[in-house]
C-alpha cells in the first residue's frame, strides 16, 4: 500500500466525523509507520475537520501509528489503541471528535427469503406449464375428433 492509498482510506473515514463543539481547536500531526508510511494532519477548528497530507509544525499533539493499526482504529473509532504525545486536553478533545466516527453498517442475510421466493415461483410455474399442456392436449383431441367425423 502506498502512502496515497493509505491517506485516502483514512481521509474517507475521517470525513464522516462530526465536530459537535464549534469551539474545539486542535491540530494533530499523524506519523504513519510501516506499509504506506508518511505524515498527515487532522485539524478541528470552527466546527470543521480538515485532513491534509502535510506535516503540521504548530501541532497540539502527535499521533504515531502503523498504517494497518491506524486504519483499523479509525474504522472502529477505537482511540484507546492509539498513542498520542502532547497536550493532554487537546488529545482528549481529538479523541472525543474521533469517537463520532460511525460504526460500519452490517449487511443482512437474505438467502432464506430468496430461496422461499424461488421455490414458490417454481411451483407456480410448474402448475402453469401443466395447465397449458393439458389445454393443448384437449385442443388436439378435439381437432382430431372433428376431422374423423367429416370423412
XYZ file of C-alpha atoms in Angstrom:
151
model
C 0.000 0.000 0.000
C 1.320 3.434 -0.870
C 1.026 6.484 1.350
C -1.532 7.989 -1.043
C -3.766 4.899 -0.788
C -3.465 4.792 2.995
C -4.142 8.527 3.252
C -7.246 8.310 1.037
C -8.617 5.448 3.155
C -8.018 7.405 6.368
C -9.486 10.588 4.890
C -12.659 8.777 3.745
C -13.237 7.549 7.294
C -12.379 10.911 8.870
C -14.784 12.804 6.589
C -17.647 11.103 8.449
C -16.575 12.718 11.734
C -18.879 15.221 13.395
C -17.248 18.152 15.185
C -20.022 18.974 17.648
C -18.049 21.540 19.653
C -17.546 24.508 17.360
C -15.123 25.989 19.882
C -12.825 22.966 19.664
C -9.471 23.896 18.192
C -6.988 21.054 17.986
C -4.342 20.018 15.463
C -2.759 16.573 15.484
C 0.106 15.504 13.276
C -0.151 11.833 12.326
C 3.124 9.978 11.725
C 2.361 6.766 9.869
C 4.897 3.942 10.015
C 5.122 0.619 8.223
C 3.439 -0.016 4.887
C 2.239 3.320 3.464
C 4.445 5.413 5.757
C 4.125 9.192 5.682
C 2.793 12.235 7.521
C -0.592 13.956 7.516
C -2.571 16.117 9.893
C -6.037 16.295 11.367
C -7.229 19.734 12.422
C -10.541 20.660 14.025
C -11.484 24.317 14.205
C -14.743 26.269 13.980
C -16.762 23.031 13.740
C -14.862 21.821 10.658
C -12.414 18.926 10.390
C -9.522 19.216 7.939
C -7.394 16.254 6.862
C -4.408 17.068 4.653
C -1.245 15.169 3.623
C 1.248 17.623 5.127
C 3.155 17.906 8.375
C 1.739 20.390 10.872
C 4.582 22.209 12.606
C 2.433 24.068 15.149
C 0.556 20.939 16.293
C -1.020 20.300 19.685
C -0.244 16.581 19.663
C 1.460 13.904 17.615
C -0.024 10.511 16.849
C 2.377 7.777 15.736
C 0.943 4.501 14.452
C 1.418 1.689 11.958
C -0.786 2.200 8.896
C -2.798 -1.009 9.406
C -3.338 -0.292 13.120
C -4.312 3.308 12.353
C -6.895 2.359 9.722
C -8.340 -0.333 11.974
C -8.582 2.067 14.925
C -10.218 4.745 12.771
C -12.826 2.434 11.267
C -13.713 1.099 14.721
C -13.468 4.534 16.408
C -11.083 2.925 18.909
C -8.842 5.798 20.024
C -7.711 3.882 23.119
C -5.424 1.778 20.937
C -3.676 4.865 19.509
C -0.630 6.509 21.094
C -0.683 10.308 21.304
C 2.008 12.641 22.652
C 1.430 16.264 23.554
C -1.165 18.451 25.264
C -3.478 16.134 27.210
C -6.516 18.441 26.951
C -6.114 18.646 23.171
C -5.624 14.880 22.931
C -8.848 14.349 24.892
C -10.657 16.773 22.562
C -9.385 14.921 19.479
C -10.360 11.554 20.968
C -13.878 12.887 21.583
C -14.069 14.049 17.970
C -12.755 10.740 16.607
C -15.289 8.849 18.723
C -18.034 10.255 16.452
C -16.910 8.091 13.536
C -19.970 5.991 12.681
C -19.664 2.230 13.051
C -19.666 0.276 9.800
C -23.097 -0.960 8.719
C -23.743 -4.662 8.940
C -25.181 -6.434 5.943
C -28.218 -8.637 6.409
C -28.537 -12.122 5.022
C -31.357 -12.644 2.557
C -30.689 -16.211 1.449
C -33.691 -17.677 3.279
C -36.088 -15.151 1.762
C -34.641 -15.597 -1.703
C -34.883 -19.390 -1.505
C -38.507 -19.252 -0.397
C -39.442 -16.926 -3.247
C -37.648 -19.096 -5.799
C -39.413 -22.223 -4.561
C -42.792 -20.502 -4.711
C -42.149 -19.240 -8.222
C -41.018 -22.677 -9.383
C -44.143 -24.387 -8.028
C -46.385 -21.781 -9.648
C -44.523 -22.120 -12.941
C -44.951 -25.914 -12.875
C -48.717 -25.590 -12.320
C -48.986 -23.095 -15.168
C -46.977 -25.337 -17.521
C -49.122 -28.361 -16.591
C -52.314 -26.380 -17.261
C -51.036 -25.254 -20.690
C -50.053 -28.828 -21.615
C -53.466 -30.193 -20.605
C -55.257 -27.467 -22.592
C -53.083 -28.159 -25.659
C -53.795 -31.915 -25.472
C -57.548 -31.333 -25.200
C -57.470 -28.960 -28.162
C -55.548 -31.528 -30.216
C -58.035 -34.289 -29.297
C -60.967 -32.065 -30.261
C -59.392 -31.282 -33.638
C -58.696 -34.971 -34.350
C -62.221 -35.990 -33.386
C -63.734 -33.303 -35.589
C -61.724 -34.415 -38.637
C -62.694 -38.031 -38.136
C -66.394 -37.214 -38.322
C -66.042 -35.296 -41.607
C -64.749 -38.312 -43.520
